[in-house]
Amino acid sequence: MSAPTDLAQLSGLELLRTAMTTDERPPFIGDLLGMEVEELDFGKAVFGLRTRADFANPLGTTHGGICATLLDSVMGCAVHTTLDAGVGYTTLELKINYIRAVPTDGRRLIATGTTIHVGRTTATAEGRVVDEQGKLVAHGSTTCVIFR
């Protein structure tokens, strides 16, 4: 079965899988940070990246915005994977808890987002960021508004 060429005909999961794997992929925030899509399934998204010196905050550790961006991305994409063709969403609220500082020495961070509830007009999801040893770095939740 061939995939429709019109992205509006693809489900959220099909659209993300297509958009993230095609050579003509449109740019996204992950390009700036070196994000790599590791997994996209219905209700779940996993992205990873390596910290680097230009991620530093004034204290010399990875800026919290890096984990916030990772979490916003995986939680939003987890929601997107559940949506029907032509249905959109945007983040309405984002809550992040930071657990530990992360050095900017190239260590890998892995973020996982999963849906909690997807309704007609809103969706909620949760996410976790862990380091290479599986230690929790940050976790969060989101509420998204759905555009039908």
Short mmCIF file of N, CA and C in Angstrom, two decimals:
data_model
loop_
_atom_site.label_atom_id
_atom_site.label_comp_id
_atom_site.label_asym_id
_atom_site.label_seq_id
_atom_site.Cartn_x
_atom_site.Cartn_y
_atom_site.Cartn_z
N MET A 1 0.86 -1.18 0.00
CA MET A 1 0.00 0.00 0.00
C MET A 1 0.89 1.23 0.00
N SER A 2 0.72 2.11 -0.96
CA SER A 2 1.56 3.30 -1.03
C SER A 2 0.96 4.41 -0.18
N ALA A 3 1.84 5.18 0.44
CA ALA A 3 1.41 6.28 1.30
C ALA A 3 0.90 7.43 0.44
N PRO A 4 -0.14 8.12 0.89
CA PRO A 4 -0.61 9.28 0.16
C PRO A 4 0.48 10.34 0.12
N THR A 5 0.55 11.07 -0.98
CA THR A 5 1.57 12.11 -1.09
C THR A 5 1.13 13.37 -0.36
N ASP A 6 -0.16 13.55 -0.15
CA ASP A 6 -0.68 14.70 0.58
C ASP A 6 -0.59 14.42 2.07
N LEU A 7 0.27 15.19 2.77
CA LEU A 7 0.46 14.95 4.20
C LEU A 7 -0.83 15.09 4.99
N ALA A 8 -1.77 15.89 4.50
CA ALA A 8 -3.05 16.08 5.20
C ALA A 8 -3.87 14.79 5.22
N GLN A 9 -3.53 13.83 4.37
CA GLN A 9 -4.26 12.56 4.33
C GLN A 9 -3.67 11.52 5.30
N LEU A 10 -2.55 11.85 5.92
CA LEU A 10 -1.88 10.91 6.82
C LEU A 10 -2.35 11.10 8.25
N SER A 11 -2.46 10.00 8.99
CA SER A 11 -2.73 10.10 10.42
C SER A 11 -1.53 10.79 11.08
N GLY A 12 -1.70 11.21 12.30
CA GLY A 12 -0.59 11.85 13.01
C GLY A 12 0.64 10.97 13.08
N LEU A 13 0.46 9.69 13.36
CA LEU A 13 1.59 8.76 13.43
C LEU A 13 2.25 8.60 12.07
N GLU A 14 1.44 8.42 11.03
CA GLU A 14 2.00 8.28 9.68
C GLU A 14 2.74 9.56 9.26
N LEU A 15 2.16 10.71 9.57
CA LEU A 15 2.78 11.98 9.21
C LEU A 15 4.14 12.12 9.88
N LEU A 16 4.21 11.86 11.18
CA LEU A 16 5.49 11.99 11.89
C LEU A 16 6.51 11.00 11.37
N ARG A 17 6.10 9.76 11.17
CA ARG A 17 7.04 8.76 10.65
C ARG A 17 7.54 9.15 9.27
N THR A 18 6.67 9.68 8.44
CA THR A 18 7.07 10.12 7.10
C THR A 18 7.97 11.34 7.18
N ALA A 19 7.53 12.35 7.93
CA ALA A 19 8.27 13.61 8.01
C ALA A 19 9.65 13.44 8.63
N MET A 20 9.80 12.53 9.56
CA MET A 20 11.07 12.36 10.26
C MET A 20 12.05 11.45 9.53
N THR A 21 11.59 10.76 8.50
CA THR A 21 12.49 9.81 7.83
C THR A 21 12.78 10.16 6.38
N THR A 22 12.07 11.11 5.81
CA THR A 22 12.29 11.44 4.41
C THR A 22 13.52 12.34 4.25
N ASP A 23 14.20 12.20 3.13
CA ASP A 23 15.36 13.05 2.84
C ASP A 23 14.95 14.51 2.69
N GLU A 24 13.73 14.76 2.28
CA GLU A 24 13.23 16.12 2.10
C GLU A 24 12.49 16.61 3.35
N ARG A 25 12.84 16.06 4.51
CA ARG A 25 12.17 16.42 5.75
C ARG A 25 12.25 17.92 6.00
N PRO A 26 11.13 18.51 6.38
CA PRO A 26 11.18 19.94 6.71
C PRO A 26 12.01 20.15 7.98
N PRO A 27 12.65 21.32 8.12
CA PRO A 27 13.43 21.56 9.33
C PRO A 27 12.53 21.61 10.56
N PHE A 28 13.09 21.22 11.70
CA PHE A 28 12.37 21.33 12.97
C PHE A 28 13.35 21.68 14.07
N ILE A 29 12.87 22.07 15.22
CA ILE A 29 13.69 22.55 16.34
C ILE A 29 14.78 21.53 16.69
N GLY A 30 14.50 20.28 16.51
CA GLY A 30 15.47 19.24 16.82
C GLY A 30 16.75 19.34 16.02
N ASP A 31 16.68 19.93 14.82
CA ASP A 31 17.89 20.11 14.02
C ASP A 31 18.89 21.01 14.74
N LEU A 32 18.41 22.03 15.40
CA LEU A 32 19.29 22.95 16.13
C LEU A 32 20.00 22.26 17.29
N LEU A 33 19.31 21.32 17.91
CA LEU A 33 19.83 20.66 19.11
C LEU A 33 20.48 19.31 18.82
N GLY A 34 20.36 18.83 17.59
CA GLY A 34 20.90 17.51 17.27
C GLY A 34 20.02 16.38 17.77
N MET A 35 18.72 16.62 17.88
CA MET A 35 17.79 15.58 18.32
C MET A 35 17.71 14.46 17.30
N GLU A 36 17.62 13.26 17.81
CA GLU A 36 17.42 12.08 16.97
C GLU A 36 16.15 11.38 17.39
N VAL A 37 15.30 11.08 16.42
CA VAL A 37 14.07 10.36 16.71
C VAL A 37 14.42 8.89 16.84
N GLU A 38 14.14 8.33 18.00
CA GLU A 38 14.46 6.93 18.27
C GLU A 38 13.26 6.02 18.12
N GLU A 39 12.07 6.54 18.45
CA GLU A 39 10.87 5.70 18.39
C GLU A 39 9.64 6.57 18.24
N LEU A 40 8.74 6.15 17.38
CA LEU A 40 7.43 6.78 17.21
C LEU A 40 6.40 5.67 17.12
N ASP A 41 5.58 5.55 18.12
CA ASP A 41 4.49 4.58 18.14
C ASP A 41 3.23 5.30 18.57
N PHE A 42 2.10 4.65 18.45
CA PHE A 42 0.83 5.25 18.84
C PHE A 42 0.88 5.61 20.34
N GLY A 43 0.80 6.90 20.64
CA GLY A 43 0.80 7.36 22.03
C GLY A 43 2.17 7.47 22.66
N LYS A 44 3.24 7.31 21.88
CA LYS A 44 4.59 7.33 22.46
C LYS A 44 5.60 7.91 21.47
N ALA A 45 6.52 8.72 22.01
CA ALA A 45 7.63 9.26 21.21
C ALA A 45 8.89 9.25 22.07
N VAL A 46 10.02 8.86 21.46
CA VAL A 46 11.31 8.83 22.16
C VAL A 46 12.33 9.55 21.28
N PHE A 47 12.95 10.58 21.84
CA PHE A 47 14.00 11.34 21.16
C PHE A 47 15.24 11.36 22.04
N GLY A 48 16.40 11.45 21.43
CA GLY A 48 17.65 11.56 22.17
C GLY A 48 18.50 12.69 21.62
N LEU A 49 19.47 13.12 22.42
CA LEU A 49 20.46 14.08 21.97
C LEU A 49 21.69 13.98 22.86
N ARG A 50 22.79 14.57 22.40
CA ARG A 50 24.02 14.66 23.19
C ARG A 50 24.21 16.09 23.64
N THR A 51 24.54 16.26 24.92
CA THR A 51 24.81 17.60 25.42
C THR A 51 26.09 18.13 24.79
N ARG A 52 26.23 19.43 24.77
CA ARG A 52 27.43 20.05 24.21
C ARG A 52 27.65 21.40 24.88
N ALA A 53 28.84 21.93 24.69
CA ALA A 53 29.25 23.15 25.40
C ALA A 53 28.31 24.32 25.15
N ASP A 54 27.77 24.45 23.95
CA ASP A 54 26.89 25.61 23.69
C ASP A 54 25.49 25.45 24.29
N PHE A 55 25.23 24.37 25.01
CA PHE A 55 24.00 24.21 25.77
C PHE A 55 24.13 24.78 27.19
N ALA A 56 25.29 25.30 27.54
CA ALA A 56 25.57 25.69 28.92
C ALA A 56 24.74 26.88 29.39
N ASN A 57 24.36 26.83 30.66
CA ASN A 57 23.78 27.99 31.34
C ASN A 57 24.95 28.74 32.00
N PRO A 58 24.70 29.87 32.69
CA PRO A 58 25.81 30.61 33.30
C PRO A 58 26.60 29.82 34.36
N LEU A 59 26.04 28.75 34.88
CA LEU A 59 26.74 27.93 35.88
C LEU A 59 27.59 26.85 35.23
N GLY A 60 27.49 26.70 33.90
CA GLY A 60 28.32 25.74 33.20
C GLY A 60 27.70 24.36 33.00
N THR A 61 26.46 24.18 33.42
CA THR A 61 25.77 22.91 33.17
C THR A 61 24.74 23.11 32.06
N THR A 62 24.14 22.04 31.62
CA THR A 62 23.16 22.12 30.53
C THR A 62 21.96 22.97 30.96
N HIS A 63 21.63 23.93 30.12
CA HIS A 63 20.50 24.83 30.39
C HIS A 63 19.21 24.03 30.47
N GLY A 64 18.34 24.39 31.39
CA GLY A 64 17.07 23.70 31.58
C GLY A 64 16.18 23.73 30.35
N GLY A 65 16.39 24.71 29.49
CA GLY A 65 15.59 24.80 28.27
C GLY A 65 15.82 23.63 27.33
N ILE A 66 16.98 22.98 27.45
CA ILE A 66 17.25 21.81 26.61
C ILE A 66 16.30 20.68 27.00
N CYS A 67 16.20 20.40 28.29
CA CYS A 67 15.27 19.36 28.75
C CYS A 67 13.83 19.77 28.51
N ALA A 68 13.53 21.05 28.67
CA ALA A 68 12.16 21.53 28.42
C ALA A 68 11.79 21.33 26.96
N THR A 69 12.72 21.61 26.05
CA THR A 69 12.46 21.43 24.63
C THR A 69 12.31 19.96 24.29
N LEU A 70 13.18 19.13 24.86
CA LEU A 70 13.05 17.68 24.66
C LEU A 70 11.68 17.19 25.12
N LEU A 71 11.29 17.61 26.32
CA LEU A 71 10.01 17.15 26.87
C LEU A 71 8.83 17.69 26.07
N ASP A 72 8.84 18.96 25.70
CA ASP A 72 7.76 19.52 24.90
C ASP A 72 7.65 18.76 23.59
N SER A 73 8.79 18.41 23.00
CA SER A 73 8.81 17.70 21.73
C SER A 73 8.24 16.29 21.85
N VAL A 74 8.73 15.51 22.81
CA VAL A 74 8.26 14.11 22.90
C VAL A 74 6.82 14.01 23.40
N MET A 75 6.43 14.88 24.31
CA MET A 75 5.05 14.82 24.79
C MET A 75 4.09 15.28 23.70
N GLY A 76 4.43 16.36 22.99
CA GLY A 76 3.59 16.83 21.89
C GLY A 76 3.51 15.81 20.77
N CYS A 77 4.64 15.23 20.43
CA CYS A 77 4.64 14.21 19.37
C CYS A 77 3.87 12.96 19.79
N ALA A 78 3.93 12.60 21.07
CA ALA A 78 3.13 11.47 21.56
C ALA A 78 1.64 11.73 21.32
N VAL A 79 1.22 12.95 21.61
CA VAL A 79 -0.18 13.34 21.34
C VAL A 79 -0.44 13.27 19.84
N HIS A 80 0.47 13.84 19.05
CA HIS A 80 0.28 13.89 17.60
C HIS A 80 0.10 12.49 17.01
N THR A 81 0.79 11.49 17.55
CA THR A 81 0.69 10.13 17.00
C THR A 81 -0.71 9.55 17.13
N THR A 82 -1.54 10.12 17.97
CA THR A 82 -2.89 9.58 18.20
C THR A 82 -3.95 10.28 17.37
N LEU A 83 -3.57 11.32 16.65
CA LEU A 83 -4.56 12.14 15.95
C LEU A 83 -4.88 11.60 14.56
N ASP A 84 -6.11 11.83 14.14
CA ASP A 84 -6.55 11.44 12.80
C ASP A 84 -5.96 12.40 11.76
N ALA A 85 -6.03 12.01 10.52
CA ALA A 85 -5.56 12.84 9.42
C ALA A 85 -6.25 14.20 9.45
N GLY A 86 -5.48 15.24 9.23
CA GLY A 86 -6.02 16.60 9.17
C GLY A 86 -6.29 17.25 10.51
N VAL A 87 -6.01 16.55 11.60
CA VAL A 87 -6.25 17.10 12.94
C VAL A 87 -4.93 17.62 13.49
N GLY A 88 -4.96 18.83 14.07
CA GLY A 88 -3.74 19.44 14.61
C GLY A 88 -3.84 19.65 16.10
N TYR A 89 -2.77 20.17 16.67
CA TYR A 89 -2.72 20.42 18.11
C TYR A 89 -1.67 21.49 18.38
N THR A 90 -1.68 22.02 19.57
CA THR A 90 -0.58 22.85 20.05
C THR A 90 -0.51 22.72 21.56
N THR A 91 0.66 23.00 22.10
CA THR A 91 0.85 22.94 23.55
C THR A 91 0.10 24.09 24.19
N LEU A 92 -0.71 23.76 25.18
CA LEU A 92 -1.47 24.75 25.93
C LEU A 92 -0.77 25.04 27.26
N GLU A 93 -0.17 24.01 27.85
CA GLU A 93 0.49 24.15 29.16
C GLU A 93 1.62 23.14 29.23
N LEU A 94 2.71 23.54 29.87
CA LEU A 94 3.89 22.69 30.02
C LEU A 94 4.41 22.84 31.44
N LYS A 95 4.61 21.71 32.12
CA LYS A 95 5.12 21.72 33.50
C LYS A 95 6.35 20.83 33.53
N ILE A 96 7.47 21.37 34.00
CA ILE A 96 8.73 20.63 34.05
C ILE A 96 9.25 20.60 35.49
N ASN A 97 9.73 19.45 35.91
CA ASN A 97 10.45 19.30 37.18
C ASN A 97 11.87 18.88 36.84
N TYR A 98 12.85 19.65 37.33
CA TYR A 98 14.26 19.32 37.12
C TYR A 98 14.77 18.57 38.34
N ILE A 99 15.43 17.44 38.11
CA ILE A 99 15.88 16.58 39.20
C ILE A 99 17.37 16.73 39.48
N ARG A 100 18.18 16.83 38.42
CA ARG A 100 19.63 16.95 38.63
C ARG A 100 20.24 17.74 37.48
N ALA A 101 21.38 18.35 37.77
CA ALA A 101 22.14 19.08 36.76
C ALA A 101 22.78 18.09 35.79
N VAL A 102 22.98 18.53 34.55
CA VAL A 102 23.57 17.68 33.52
C VAL A 102 24.78 18.40 32.95
N PRO A 103 25.95 17.77 33.00
CA PRO A 103 27.15 18.38 32.39
C PRO A 103 26.98 18.54 30.88
N THR A 104 27.80 19.41 30.31
CA THR A 104 27.76 19.66 28.86
C THR A 104 28.86 18.89 28.15
N ASP A 105 29.16 17.71 28.63
CA ASP A 105 30.31 16.94 28.17
C ASP A 105 30.00 15.89 27.10
N GLY A 106 28.87 16.02 26.41
CA GLY A 106 28.55 15.07 25.35
C GLY A 106 27.75 13.87 25.80
N ARG A 107 27.29 13.88 27.04
CA ARG A 107 26.50 12.72 27.47
C ARG A 107 25.14 12.71 26.78
N ARG A 108 24.63 11.55 26.60
CA ARG A 108 23.36 11.36 25.89
C ARG A 108 22.19 11.48 26.84
N LEU A 109 21.18 12.23 26.42
CA LEU A 109 19.92 12.33 27.13
C LEU A 109 18.84 11.69 26.27
N ILE A 110 17.96 10.92 26.90
CA ILE A 110 16.88 10.25 26.19
C ILE A 110 15.57 10.70 26.82
N ALA A 111 14.68 11.20 26.00
CA ALA A 111 13.37 11.68 26.47
C ALA A 111 12.28 10.78 25.91
N THR A 112 11.35 10.41 26.78
CA THR A 112 10.21 9.58 26.39
C THR A 112 8.93 10.30 26.77
N GLY A 113 8.03 10.43 25.82
CA GLY A 113 6.72 11.02 26.08
C GLY A 113 5.64 10.01 25.80
N THR A 114 4.63 9.96 26.67
CA THR A 114 3.49 9.06 26.48
C THR A 114 2.20 9.80 26.80
N THR A 115 1.18 9.45 26.06
CA THR A 115 -0.12 10.10 26.31
C THR A 115 -0.76 9.53 27.57
N ILE A 116 -1.51 10.38 28.21
CA ILE A 116 -2.33 9.98 29.36
C ILE A 116 -3.79 9.96 28.95
N HIS A 117 -4.22 11.02 28.27
CA HIS A 117 -5.61 11.16 27.84
C HIS A 117 -5.65 11.93 26.53
N VAL A 118 -6.41 11.45 25.58
CA VAL A 118 -6.63 12.18 24.34
C VAL A 118 -8.14 12.25 24.13
N GLY A 119 -8.66 13.44 24.28
CA GLY A 119 -10.10 13.66 24.11
C GLY A 119 -10.40 14.41 22.82
N ARG A 120 -11.60 14.93 22.75
CA ARG A 120 -12.01 15.65 21.54
C ARG A 120 -11.31 17.00 21.42
N THR A 121 -11.13 17.72 22.53
CA THR A 121 -10.58 19.08 22.46
C THR A 121 -9.26 19.25 23.21
N THR A 122 -8.95 18.35 24.12
CA THR A 122 -7.68 18.44 24.84
C THR A 122 -7.04 17.06 24.97
N ALA A 123 -5.74 17.10 25.19
CA ALA A 123 -4.98 15.87 25.42
C ALA A 123 -3.94 16.17 26.49
N THR A 124 -3.60 15.15 27.27
CA THR A 124 -2.53 15.29 28.25
C THR A 124 -1.50 14.19 28.01
N ALA A 125 -0.26 14.51 28.37
CA ALA A 125 0.83 13.55 28.22
C ALA A 125 1.84 13.80 29.32
N GLU A 126 2.68 12.80 29.55
CA GLU A 126 3.75 12.93 30.52
C GLU A 126 5.05 12.53 29.85
N GLY A 127 6.16 13.00 30.43
CA GLY A 127 7.46 12.69 29.85
C GLY A 127 8.54 12.60 30.88
N ARG A 128 9.61 11.91 30.50
CA ARG A 128 10.78 11.73 31.37
C ARG A 128 12.04 11.89 30.53
N VAL A 129 13.05 12.51 31.11
CA VAL A 129 14.38 12.59 30.49
C VAL A 129 15.33 11.86 31.42
N VAL A 130 16.08 10.91 30.85
CA VAL A 130 17.08 10.16 31.61
C VAL A 130 18.43 10.31 30.92
N ASP A 131 19.50 10.11 31.70
CA ASP A 131 20.84 10.15 31.12
C ASP A 131 21.24 8.74 30.69
N GLU A 132 22.49 8.60 30.26
CA GLU A 132 22.98 7.31 29.74
C GLU A 132 22.91 6.18 30.75
N GLN A 133 22.98 6.52 32.03
CA GLN A 133 22.91 5.50 33.07
C GLN A 133 21.48 5.24 33.53
N GLY A 134 20.52 5.89 32.88
CA GLY A 134 19.12 5.70 33.25
C GLY A 134 18.69 6.56 34.42
N LYS A 135 19.54 7.48 34.86
CA LYS A 135 19.18 8.36 35.98
C LYS A 135 18.23 9.44 35.50
N LEU A 136 17.17 9.65 36.27
CA LEU A 136 16.18 10.67 35.94
C LEU A 136 16.80 12.06 36.04
N VAL A 137 16.66 12.84 34.98
CA VAL A 137 17.19 14.20 34.91
C VAL A 137 16.05 15.21 35.07
N ALA A 138 14.93 14.95 34.41
CA ALA A 138 13.76 15.84 34.46
C ALA A 138 12.52 15.04 34.08
N HIS A 139 11.37 15.54 34.53
CA HIS A 139 10.11 14.95 34.10
C HIS A 139 9.09 16.07 33.99
N GLY A 140 8.02 15.79 33.27
CA GLY A 140 7.04 16.84 33.07
C GLY A 140 5.71 16.31 32.59
N SER A 141 4.80 17.27 32.40
CA SER A 141 3.49 16.95 31.86
C SER A 141 3.06 18.10 30.96
N THR A 142 2.12 17.80 30.09
CA THR A 142 1.61 18.82 29.17
C THR A 142 0.13 18.66 28.99
N THR A 143 -0.50 19.76 28.65
CA THR A 143 -1.87 19.77 28.16
C THR A 143 -1.81 20.38 26.77
N CYS A 144 -2.43 19.71 25.82
CA CYS A 144 -2.47 20.21 24.43
C CYS A 144 -3.92 20.46 24.05
N VAL A 145 -4.13 21.49 23.24
CA VAL A 145 -5.45 21.74 22.66
C VAL A 145 -5.46 21.12 21.27
N ILE A 146 -6.56 20.45 20.93
CA ILE A 146 -6.68 19.75 19.66
C ILE A 146 -7.58 20.57 18.73
N PHE A 147 -7.11 20.73 17.49
CA PHE A 147 -7.86 21.47 16.48
C PHE A 147 -8.46 20.49 15.47
N ARG A 148 -9.77 20.34 15.54
CA ARG A 148 -10.47 19.43 14.62
C ARG A 148 -11.18 20.20 13.54
#
